[in-house]
C-alpha positions as semicolon CSV with decimal commas, in nm:
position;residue;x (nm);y (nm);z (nm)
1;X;8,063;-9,119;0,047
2;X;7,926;-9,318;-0,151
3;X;7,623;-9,225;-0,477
4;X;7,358;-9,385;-0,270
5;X;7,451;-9,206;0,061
6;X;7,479;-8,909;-0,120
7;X;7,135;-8,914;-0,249
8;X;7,029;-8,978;0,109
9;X;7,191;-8,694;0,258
10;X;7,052;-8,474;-0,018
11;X;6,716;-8,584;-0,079
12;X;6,398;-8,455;0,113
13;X;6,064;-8,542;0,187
14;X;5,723;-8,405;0,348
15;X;5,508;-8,460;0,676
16;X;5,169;-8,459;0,588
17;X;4,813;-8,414;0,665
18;X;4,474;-8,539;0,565
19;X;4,201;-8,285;0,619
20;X;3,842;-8,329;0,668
21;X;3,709;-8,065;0,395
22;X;3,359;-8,045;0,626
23;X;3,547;-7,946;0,927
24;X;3,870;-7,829;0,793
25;X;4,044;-8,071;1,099
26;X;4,335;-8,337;1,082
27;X;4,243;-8,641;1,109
28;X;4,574;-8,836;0,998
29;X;4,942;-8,730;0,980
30;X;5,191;-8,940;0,755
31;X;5,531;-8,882;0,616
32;X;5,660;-8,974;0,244
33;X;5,913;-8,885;-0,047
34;X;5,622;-8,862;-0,315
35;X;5,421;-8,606;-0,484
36;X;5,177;-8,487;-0,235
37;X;4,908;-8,577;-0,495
38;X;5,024;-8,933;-0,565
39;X;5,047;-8,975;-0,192
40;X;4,652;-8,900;-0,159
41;X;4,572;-9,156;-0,439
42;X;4,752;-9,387;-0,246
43;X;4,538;-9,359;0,082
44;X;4,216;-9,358;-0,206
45;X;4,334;-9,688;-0,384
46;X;4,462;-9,885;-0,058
47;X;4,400;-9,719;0,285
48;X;4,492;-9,877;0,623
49;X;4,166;-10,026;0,802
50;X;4,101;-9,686;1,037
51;X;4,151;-9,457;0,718
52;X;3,922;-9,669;0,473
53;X;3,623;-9,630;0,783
54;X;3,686;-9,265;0,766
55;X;3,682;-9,184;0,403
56;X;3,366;-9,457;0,361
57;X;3,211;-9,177;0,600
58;X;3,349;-8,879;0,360
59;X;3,206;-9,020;0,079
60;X;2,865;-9,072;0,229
61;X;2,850;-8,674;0,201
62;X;2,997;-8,696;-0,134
63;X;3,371;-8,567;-0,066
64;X;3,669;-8,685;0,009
65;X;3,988;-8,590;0,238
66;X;4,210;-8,288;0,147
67;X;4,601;-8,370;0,176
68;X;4,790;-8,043;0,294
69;X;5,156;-8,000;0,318
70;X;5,260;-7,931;0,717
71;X;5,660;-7,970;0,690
72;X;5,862;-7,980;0,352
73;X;6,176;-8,009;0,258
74;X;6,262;-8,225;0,577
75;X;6,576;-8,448;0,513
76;X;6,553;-8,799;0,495
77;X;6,679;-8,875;0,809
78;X;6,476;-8,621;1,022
79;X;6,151;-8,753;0,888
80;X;6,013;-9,003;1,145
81;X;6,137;-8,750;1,402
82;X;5,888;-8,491;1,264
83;X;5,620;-8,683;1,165
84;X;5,640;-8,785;1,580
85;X;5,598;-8,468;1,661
86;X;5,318;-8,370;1,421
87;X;5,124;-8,677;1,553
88;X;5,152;-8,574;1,886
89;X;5,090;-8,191;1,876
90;X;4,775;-8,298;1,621
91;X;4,667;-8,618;1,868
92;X;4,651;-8,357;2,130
93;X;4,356;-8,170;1,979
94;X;4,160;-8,424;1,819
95;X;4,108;-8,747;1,723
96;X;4,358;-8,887;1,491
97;X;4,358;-9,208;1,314
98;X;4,707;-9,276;1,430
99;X;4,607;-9,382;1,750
100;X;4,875;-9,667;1,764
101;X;5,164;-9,467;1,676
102;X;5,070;-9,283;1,987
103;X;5,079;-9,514;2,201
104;X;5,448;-9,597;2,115
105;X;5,530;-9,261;2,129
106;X;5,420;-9,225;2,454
107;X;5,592;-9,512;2,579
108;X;5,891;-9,365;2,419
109;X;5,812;-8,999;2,579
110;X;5,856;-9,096;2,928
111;X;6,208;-9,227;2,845
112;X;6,315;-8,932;2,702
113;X;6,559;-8,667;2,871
114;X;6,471;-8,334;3,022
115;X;6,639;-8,149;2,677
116;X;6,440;-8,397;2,413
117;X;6,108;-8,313;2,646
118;X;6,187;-7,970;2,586
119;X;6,278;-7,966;2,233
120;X;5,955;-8,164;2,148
121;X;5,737;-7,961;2,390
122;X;5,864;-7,641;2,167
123;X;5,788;-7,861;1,833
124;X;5,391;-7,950;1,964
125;X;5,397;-7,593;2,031
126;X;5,484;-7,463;1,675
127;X;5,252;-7,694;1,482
128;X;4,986;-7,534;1,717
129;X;5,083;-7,221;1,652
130;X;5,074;-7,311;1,266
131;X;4,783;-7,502;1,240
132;X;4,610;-7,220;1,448
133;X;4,732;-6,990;1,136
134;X;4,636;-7,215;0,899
135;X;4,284;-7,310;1,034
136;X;4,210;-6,888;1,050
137;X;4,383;-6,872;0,702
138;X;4,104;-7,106;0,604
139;X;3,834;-6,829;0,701
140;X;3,991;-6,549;0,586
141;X;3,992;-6,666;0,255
142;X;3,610;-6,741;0,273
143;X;3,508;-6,417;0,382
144;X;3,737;-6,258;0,134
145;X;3,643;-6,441;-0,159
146;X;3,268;-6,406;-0,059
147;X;3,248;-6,037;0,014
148;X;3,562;-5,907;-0,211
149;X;3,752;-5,727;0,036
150;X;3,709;-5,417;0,204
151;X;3,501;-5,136;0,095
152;X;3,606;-4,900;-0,169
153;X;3,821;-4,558;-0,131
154;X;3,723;-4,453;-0,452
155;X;3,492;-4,195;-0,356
156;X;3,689;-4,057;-0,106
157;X;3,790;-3,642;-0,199
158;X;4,145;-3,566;-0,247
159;X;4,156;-3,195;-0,125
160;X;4,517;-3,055;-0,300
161;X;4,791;-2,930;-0,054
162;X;4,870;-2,569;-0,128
163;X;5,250;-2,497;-0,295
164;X;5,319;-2,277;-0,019
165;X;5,240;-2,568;0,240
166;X;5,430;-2,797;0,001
167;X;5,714;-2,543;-0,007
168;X;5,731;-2,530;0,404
169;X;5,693;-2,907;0,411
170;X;6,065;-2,960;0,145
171;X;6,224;-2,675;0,401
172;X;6,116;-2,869;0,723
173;X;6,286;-3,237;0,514
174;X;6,563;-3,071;0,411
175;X;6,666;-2,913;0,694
176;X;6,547;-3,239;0,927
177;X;6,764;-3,441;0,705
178;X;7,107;-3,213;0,767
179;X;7,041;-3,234;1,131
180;X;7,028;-3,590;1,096
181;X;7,366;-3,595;0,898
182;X;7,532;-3,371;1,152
183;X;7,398;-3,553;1,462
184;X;7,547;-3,955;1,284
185;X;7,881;-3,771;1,209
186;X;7,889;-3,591;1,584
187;X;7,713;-3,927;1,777
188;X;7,755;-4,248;1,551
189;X;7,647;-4,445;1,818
190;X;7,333;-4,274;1,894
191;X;7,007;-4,345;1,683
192;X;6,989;-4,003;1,419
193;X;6,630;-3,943;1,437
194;X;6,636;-3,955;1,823
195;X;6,920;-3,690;1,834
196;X;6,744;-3,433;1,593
197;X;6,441;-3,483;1,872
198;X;6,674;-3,463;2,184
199;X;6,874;-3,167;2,029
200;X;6,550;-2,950;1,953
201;X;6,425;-3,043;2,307
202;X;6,747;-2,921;2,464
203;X;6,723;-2,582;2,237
204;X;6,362;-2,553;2,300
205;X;6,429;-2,529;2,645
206;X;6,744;-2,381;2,699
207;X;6,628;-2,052;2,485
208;X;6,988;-2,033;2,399
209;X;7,154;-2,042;1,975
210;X;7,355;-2,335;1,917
211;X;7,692;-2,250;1,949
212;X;7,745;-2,391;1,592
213;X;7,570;-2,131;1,318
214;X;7,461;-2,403;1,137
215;X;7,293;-2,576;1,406
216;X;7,178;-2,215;1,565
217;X;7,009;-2,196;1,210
218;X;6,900;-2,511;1,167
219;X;6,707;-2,620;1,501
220;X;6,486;-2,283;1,451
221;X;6,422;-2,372;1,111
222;X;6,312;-2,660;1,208
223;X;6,083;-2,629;1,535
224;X;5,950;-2,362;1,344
225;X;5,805;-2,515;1,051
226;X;5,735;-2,815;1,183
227;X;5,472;-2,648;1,447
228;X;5,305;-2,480;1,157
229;X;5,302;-2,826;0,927
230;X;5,169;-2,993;1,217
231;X;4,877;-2,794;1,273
232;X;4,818;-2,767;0,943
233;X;4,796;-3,115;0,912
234;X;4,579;-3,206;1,204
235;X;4,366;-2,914;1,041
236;X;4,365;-3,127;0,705
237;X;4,304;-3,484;0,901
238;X;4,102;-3,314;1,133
239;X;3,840;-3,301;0,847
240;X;3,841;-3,692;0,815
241;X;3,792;-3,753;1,162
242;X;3,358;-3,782;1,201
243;X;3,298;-4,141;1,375
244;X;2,955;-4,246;1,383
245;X;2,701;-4,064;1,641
246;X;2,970;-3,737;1,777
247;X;3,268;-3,936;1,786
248;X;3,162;-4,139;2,117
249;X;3,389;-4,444;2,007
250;X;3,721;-4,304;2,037
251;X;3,929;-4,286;1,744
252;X;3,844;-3,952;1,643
253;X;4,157;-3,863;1,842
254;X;4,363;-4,130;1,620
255;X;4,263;-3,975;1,285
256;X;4,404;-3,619;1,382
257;X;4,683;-3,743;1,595
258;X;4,785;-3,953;1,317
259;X;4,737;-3,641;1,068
260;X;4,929;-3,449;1,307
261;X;5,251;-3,620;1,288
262;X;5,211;-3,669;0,897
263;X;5,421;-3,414;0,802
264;X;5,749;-3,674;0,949
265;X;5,636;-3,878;0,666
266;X;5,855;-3,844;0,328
267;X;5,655;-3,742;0,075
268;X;5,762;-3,759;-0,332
269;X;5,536;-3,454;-0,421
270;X;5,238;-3,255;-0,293
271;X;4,974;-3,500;-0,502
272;X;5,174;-3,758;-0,293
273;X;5,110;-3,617;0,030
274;X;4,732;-3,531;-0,007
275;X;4,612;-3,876;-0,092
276;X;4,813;-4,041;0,216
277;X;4,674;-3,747;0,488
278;X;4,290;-3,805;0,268
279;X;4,291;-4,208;0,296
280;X;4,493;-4,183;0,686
281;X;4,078;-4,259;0,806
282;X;3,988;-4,504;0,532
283;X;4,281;-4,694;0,604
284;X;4,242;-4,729;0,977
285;X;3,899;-4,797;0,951
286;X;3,771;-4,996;0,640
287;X;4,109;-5,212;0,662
288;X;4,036;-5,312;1,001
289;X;3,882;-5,668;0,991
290;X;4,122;-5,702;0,687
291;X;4,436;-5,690;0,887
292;X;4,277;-5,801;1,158
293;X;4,215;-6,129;0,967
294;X;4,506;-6,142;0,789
295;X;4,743;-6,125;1,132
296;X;4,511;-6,427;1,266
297;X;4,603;-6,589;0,968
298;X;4,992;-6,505;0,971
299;X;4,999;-6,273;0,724
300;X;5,230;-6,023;0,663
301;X;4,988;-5,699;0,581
302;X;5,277;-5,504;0,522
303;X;5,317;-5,756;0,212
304;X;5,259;-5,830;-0,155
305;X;5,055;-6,117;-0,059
306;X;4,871;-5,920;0,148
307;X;4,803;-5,657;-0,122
308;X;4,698;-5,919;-0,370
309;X;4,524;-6,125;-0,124
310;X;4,296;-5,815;-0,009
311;X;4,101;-5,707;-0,264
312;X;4,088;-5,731;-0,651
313;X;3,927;-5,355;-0,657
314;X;4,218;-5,149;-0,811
315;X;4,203;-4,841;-0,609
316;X;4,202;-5,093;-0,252
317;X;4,541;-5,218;-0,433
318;X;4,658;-4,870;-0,505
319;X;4,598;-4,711;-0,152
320;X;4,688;-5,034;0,021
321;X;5,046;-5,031;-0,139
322;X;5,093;-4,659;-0,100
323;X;5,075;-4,713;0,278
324;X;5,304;-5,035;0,288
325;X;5,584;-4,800;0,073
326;X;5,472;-4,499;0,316
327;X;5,396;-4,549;0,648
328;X;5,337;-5,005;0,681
329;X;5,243;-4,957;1,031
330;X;4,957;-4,778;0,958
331;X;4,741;-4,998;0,823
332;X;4,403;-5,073;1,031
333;X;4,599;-4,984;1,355
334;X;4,331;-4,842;1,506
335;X;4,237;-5,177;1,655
336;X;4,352;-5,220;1,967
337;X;4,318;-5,465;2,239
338;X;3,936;-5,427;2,279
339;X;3,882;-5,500;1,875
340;X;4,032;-5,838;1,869
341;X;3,683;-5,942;1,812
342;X;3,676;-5,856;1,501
343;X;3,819;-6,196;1,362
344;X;3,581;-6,361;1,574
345;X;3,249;-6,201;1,421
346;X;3,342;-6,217;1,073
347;X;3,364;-6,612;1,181
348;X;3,024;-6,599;1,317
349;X;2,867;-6,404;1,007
350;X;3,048;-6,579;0,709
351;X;2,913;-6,891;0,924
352;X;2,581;-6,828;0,877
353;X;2,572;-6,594;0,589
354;X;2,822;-6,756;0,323
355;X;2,688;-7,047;0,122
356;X;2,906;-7,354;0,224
357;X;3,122;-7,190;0,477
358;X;3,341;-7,433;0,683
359;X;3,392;-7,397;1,034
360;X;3,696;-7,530;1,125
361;X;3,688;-7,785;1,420
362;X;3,934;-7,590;1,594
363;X;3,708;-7,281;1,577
364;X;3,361;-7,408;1,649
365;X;3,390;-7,313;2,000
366;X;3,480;-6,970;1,875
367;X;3,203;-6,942;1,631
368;X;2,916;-7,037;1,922
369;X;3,056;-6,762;2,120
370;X;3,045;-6,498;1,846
371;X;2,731;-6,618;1,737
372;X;2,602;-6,619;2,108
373;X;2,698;-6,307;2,182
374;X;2,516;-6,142;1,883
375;X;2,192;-6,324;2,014
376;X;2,232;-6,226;2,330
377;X;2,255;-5,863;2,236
378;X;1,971;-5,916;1,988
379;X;2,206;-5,859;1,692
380;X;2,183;-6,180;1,516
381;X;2,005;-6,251;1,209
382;X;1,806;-6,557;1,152
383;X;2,070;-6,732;0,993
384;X;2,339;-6,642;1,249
385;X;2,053;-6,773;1,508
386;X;2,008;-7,111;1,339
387;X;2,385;-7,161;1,306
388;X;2,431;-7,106;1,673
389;X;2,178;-7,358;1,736
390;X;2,327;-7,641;1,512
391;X;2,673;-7,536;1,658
392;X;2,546;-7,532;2,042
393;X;2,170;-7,695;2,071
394;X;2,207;-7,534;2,422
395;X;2,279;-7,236;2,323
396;X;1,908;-7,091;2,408
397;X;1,987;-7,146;2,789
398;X;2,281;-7,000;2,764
399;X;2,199;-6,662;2,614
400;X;1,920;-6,665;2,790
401;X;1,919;-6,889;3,147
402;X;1,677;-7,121;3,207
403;X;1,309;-7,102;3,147
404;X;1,209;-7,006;3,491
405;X;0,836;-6,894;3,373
406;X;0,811;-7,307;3,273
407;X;0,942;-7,388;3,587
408;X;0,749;-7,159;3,844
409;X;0,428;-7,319;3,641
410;X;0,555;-7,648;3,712
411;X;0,668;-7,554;4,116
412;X;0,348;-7,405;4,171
413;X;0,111;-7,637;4,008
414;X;-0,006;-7,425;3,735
415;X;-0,150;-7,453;3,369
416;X;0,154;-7,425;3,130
417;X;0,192;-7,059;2,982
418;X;0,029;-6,940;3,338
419;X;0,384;-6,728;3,437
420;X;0,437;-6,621;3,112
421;X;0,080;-6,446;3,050
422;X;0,141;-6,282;3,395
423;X;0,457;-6,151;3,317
424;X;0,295;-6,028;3,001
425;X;0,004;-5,845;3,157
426;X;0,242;-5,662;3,406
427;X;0,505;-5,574;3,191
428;X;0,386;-5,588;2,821
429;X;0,551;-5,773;2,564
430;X;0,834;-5,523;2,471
431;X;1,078;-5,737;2,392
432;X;1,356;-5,440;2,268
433;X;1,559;-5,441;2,575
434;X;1,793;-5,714;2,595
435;X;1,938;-5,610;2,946
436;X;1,576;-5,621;3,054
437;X;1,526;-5,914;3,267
438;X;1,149;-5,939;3,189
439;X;1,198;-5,938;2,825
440;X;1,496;-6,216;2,870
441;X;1,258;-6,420;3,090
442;X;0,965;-6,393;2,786
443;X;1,207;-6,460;2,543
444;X;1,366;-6,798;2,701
445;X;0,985;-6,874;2,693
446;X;0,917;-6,875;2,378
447;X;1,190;-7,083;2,259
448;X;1,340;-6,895;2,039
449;X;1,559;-6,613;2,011
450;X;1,455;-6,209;1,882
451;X;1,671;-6,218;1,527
452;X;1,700;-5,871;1,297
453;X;1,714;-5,858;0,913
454;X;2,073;-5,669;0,986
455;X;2,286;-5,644;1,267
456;X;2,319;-5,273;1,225
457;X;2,375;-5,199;1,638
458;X;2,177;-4,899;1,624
459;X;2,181;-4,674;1,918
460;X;2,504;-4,881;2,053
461;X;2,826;-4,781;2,159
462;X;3,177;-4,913;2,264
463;X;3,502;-4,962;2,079
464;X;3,421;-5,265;1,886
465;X;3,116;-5,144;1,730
466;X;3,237;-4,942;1,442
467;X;3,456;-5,296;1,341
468;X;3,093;-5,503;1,351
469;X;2,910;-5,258;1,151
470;X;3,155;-5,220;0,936
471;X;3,156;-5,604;0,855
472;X;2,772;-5,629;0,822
473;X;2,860;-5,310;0,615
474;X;3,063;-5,561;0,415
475;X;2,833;-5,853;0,380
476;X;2,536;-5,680;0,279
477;X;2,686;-5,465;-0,013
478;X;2,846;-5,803;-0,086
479;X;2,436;-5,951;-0,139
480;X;2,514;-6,191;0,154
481;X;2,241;-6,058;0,373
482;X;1,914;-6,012;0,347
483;X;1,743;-5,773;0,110
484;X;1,417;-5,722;0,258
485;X;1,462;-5,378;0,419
486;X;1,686;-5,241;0,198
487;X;1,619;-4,879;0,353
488;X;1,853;-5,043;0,657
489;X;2,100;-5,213;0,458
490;X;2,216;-4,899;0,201
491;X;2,200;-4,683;0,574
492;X;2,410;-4,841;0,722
493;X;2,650;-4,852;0,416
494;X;2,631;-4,490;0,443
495;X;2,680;-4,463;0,780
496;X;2,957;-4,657;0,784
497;X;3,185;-4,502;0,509
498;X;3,130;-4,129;0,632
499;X;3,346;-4,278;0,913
500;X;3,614;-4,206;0,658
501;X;3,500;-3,906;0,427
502;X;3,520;-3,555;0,577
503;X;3,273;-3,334;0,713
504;X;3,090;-3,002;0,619
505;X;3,237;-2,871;0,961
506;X;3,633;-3,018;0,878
507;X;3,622;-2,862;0,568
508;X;3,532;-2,507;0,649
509;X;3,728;-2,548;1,000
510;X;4,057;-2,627;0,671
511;X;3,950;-2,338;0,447
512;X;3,949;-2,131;0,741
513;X;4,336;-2,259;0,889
514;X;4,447;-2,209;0,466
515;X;4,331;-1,855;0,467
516;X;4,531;-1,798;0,799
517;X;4,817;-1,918;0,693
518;X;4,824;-1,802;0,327
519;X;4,745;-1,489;0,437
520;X;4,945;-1,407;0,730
521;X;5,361;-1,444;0,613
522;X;5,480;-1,456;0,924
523;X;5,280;-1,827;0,998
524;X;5,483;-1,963;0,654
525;X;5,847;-1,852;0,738
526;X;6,032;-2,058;0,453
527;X;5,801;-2,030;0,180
528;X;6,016;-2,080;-0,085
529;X;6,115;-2,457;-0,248
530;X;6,458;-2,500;-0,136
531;X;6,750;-2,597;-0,398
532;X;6,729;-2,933;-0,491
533;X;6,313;-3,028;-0,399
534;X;6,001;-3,081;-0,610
535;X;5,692;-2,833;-0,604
């Protein structure tokens, strides 16, 4: 081989995009073996005919494309084949300036064999998949950097785990641990943790000894202290649990079930221990539209980036990466299918609420939905109204139908405003209910839609309202919404974090399970450290 052709077979180069920074879309795709930055002044200095047009029209609103990397480190001789098949997942969802290309591609495409169709059809469908990332990355960011991250833990109590609970807790590891050594050595090919839990189950039932003394030890000593750790726990979670108006949404049973099974956890010391089962709430809850975000945007939460990316409040950093090292699937897991919203409304509030927010063409039609359906349940501000309208001008009609009081005045040959004053006069002008059809009917009328000063979803109920308020929660101690009732705004604050701080009634129902089982030896049977643990 020859220098040249080894340079070729070694050297690299990148597919491309430029981005319009209004709407965050691609509008051209290129390939080249430059400096992405040098690339960019190229297109600047000398563009082709369709990309000169384009950035004339940037320019006119004083900026000018973006250039973002979409493949790198391609090899020289796979770099028309990629840039092809960036231009035609892109081309597929907008309009791209290369428009010609496409057209030879496409002659090209129906050529092409039955494995090449499928091999491309599984490229298009990864630089969807990426640019779908990367578009949501783009909001996540905005909201982050505008609000700071999720709400503080640092006034959440730390109540101390007793030494004798501690000491019960090392006997249940230690003798958990064993039974997992025995069960590998006896059953290699059988998972360890699942044996322990099959073995107790069969002993449990049985209500015969193992007829190995160690084991006939051992699976007692185990079943027993792990049913008093486990309602301890649940006792010690249970105090956490409070969710808005009586616990109507649902997760109340997630906080203590998660406390419950706590005690599996490993656990350096008891200090250890007490702030994971005191932050199990706060990190469900106030991490929600964090992770929720961050997984839209392909982002491993379970991550450094994620911990950096999160929050620059030192005690967010702290509890976030003592759940990643403890238990990483904990984090904001209460979502479930029902809560995907979440990504969805932060769209529609850092839309209207954060000072030159970008939509991203591929999300506007997401953004008009959020936004409508925060109108239509009279939850939008008058921002969040006036970016649905410049999103969807038809939006009015379709929150709220036609306006029939317009057009019975017109059917029936009466003054304008005739329908609408009867309607009025026989029902009042309440216009609270949004369910009501009277009040939607008034409302279409008028042309304009029934904003708050804070979408605080008072009275409501359902899964995904603890996630919204929690958001607006967000914004407003962030000074991105209004200011004019503050009474509402620091409320709602309020209301939102006791979601994750415990209760009068937790913490007595806790001093009361302590006392029983400090008192009472035979509900600690192991309360000694065994040889070898921490205190």
């Amino acid at each position: 081989m020859t220098d040249m052709q080894t340079v070729q077979a070694t050297a690299t180069g990148a597919v491309y995009a430029l981005v319009d920074p209004r709407v965050y879309e691609v509008r051209y795709v290129g390939q080249t073996v430059k400096p992405l930055a040098e690339r960019l002044a190229g297109h600047l200095v000398d563009p082709a005919p369709r990309v000169r047009e384009w950035i004339a029209s940037l320019a006119v609103d004083g900026v000018a494309p973006d250039i973002i990397p979409l493949m790198e480190g391609v090899p020289l001789a796979d770099l028309d084949r990629v840039e092809r098949d960036e231009i035609e997942a892109h081309s597929a969802r907008g309009d791209l300036l290369n428009t010609a290309n496409n057209r030879v591609f496409t002659d090209r495409r129906r050529k092409e064999n039955r494995a090449e169709r499928k091999r491309r059809e599984a490229a298009e469908k990864e630089t969807t998949e990426r640019w779908n990332r990367a578009v949501w990355r783009k909001v996540a960011d905005q909201v982050r950097e505008a609000t700071g991250g999720p709400l503080s833990p640092a006034d959440v109590p730390v109540r101390p785990i007793p030494a004798s609970i501690w000491a019960t807790y090392r006997v249940y590891r230690v003798t958990h641990e064993t039974l997992k050594a025995k069960f590998a050595a006896a059953y290699p090919k059988i998972n360890a943790e699942t044996a322990v839990q099959v073995g107790v189950e069969c002993f449990r039932e049985s209500g015969q000894p193992h007829p190995d003394p160690e084991m006939a030890v051992l699976q007692p000593r185990r079943t027993v202290t792990a049913s008093v750790l486990e309602s301890y726990c649940r006792a010690y979670t249970g105090a956490f649990a409070a969710v808005d108006e009586g616990g109507r949404y649902g997760t109340e049973g997630n906080v203590s079930g998660r406390g419950g099974s706590a005690y599996e956890t490993e656990f350096r010391d008891g200090d250890h221990m007490a702030r994971y089962m005191s932050l199990i709430a706060w990190a469900g809850r106030a991490l929600d539209p964090w992770v929720a975000l961050a997984r839209k945007a392909g982002m491993d939460v379970t991550s450094a980036e994620f911990t950096e990316w999160v929050s620059d409040d030192a005690d967010v950093r702290s509890a976030v990466a003592m759940y990643q090292a403890t238990a990483p699937g904990w984090l904001g897991t209460f979502r479930q299918t029902w809560d995907f919203s979440l990504p969805d409304y932060a769209l529609a509030l850092g839309s209207a609420h954060i000072p030159g927010f970008v939509v991203p063409g591929l999300l506007s039609d997401t953004a008009s939905e959020a936004l409508s359906k925060a109108a239509s349940d009279r939850q939008a501000t008058t921002a969040m109204c006036g970016a649905l309208l410049r999103l969807a001008p038809g939006a009015l009609d379709a929150v709220y139908g036609r306006d029939e009081l317009a057009e019975a005045d017109a059917a029936l040959g009466l003054p304008a405003g005739t329908s609408a004053q009867v309607a009025r006069r026989l029902y009042g002008d309440n216009l609270e209910d949004p369910k009501d059809r009277t009040s939607r009917l008034l409302q279409r009328h008028t042309g304009t839609f029934d904003a708050v000063t804070i979408p605080t979803y008072s009275g409501w109920s359902g899964p995904s309202v603890p996630g919204w308020r929690l958001l607006a929660a967000s914004f407003y101690s962030a000074g991105l919404l209004p200011r004019a009732d503050p009474g509402d705004g620091e409320a709602l604050v309020a209301k939102v974090k006791n979601t994750w701080k415990p209760t009068a009634s937790g913490i007595a129902y806790l001093d009361e399970r302590e006392s029983v089982l400090l008192a009472d030896d035979t509900e600690l049977p192991y309360p000694t450290t065994p040889t070898g643990s921490s205190a």
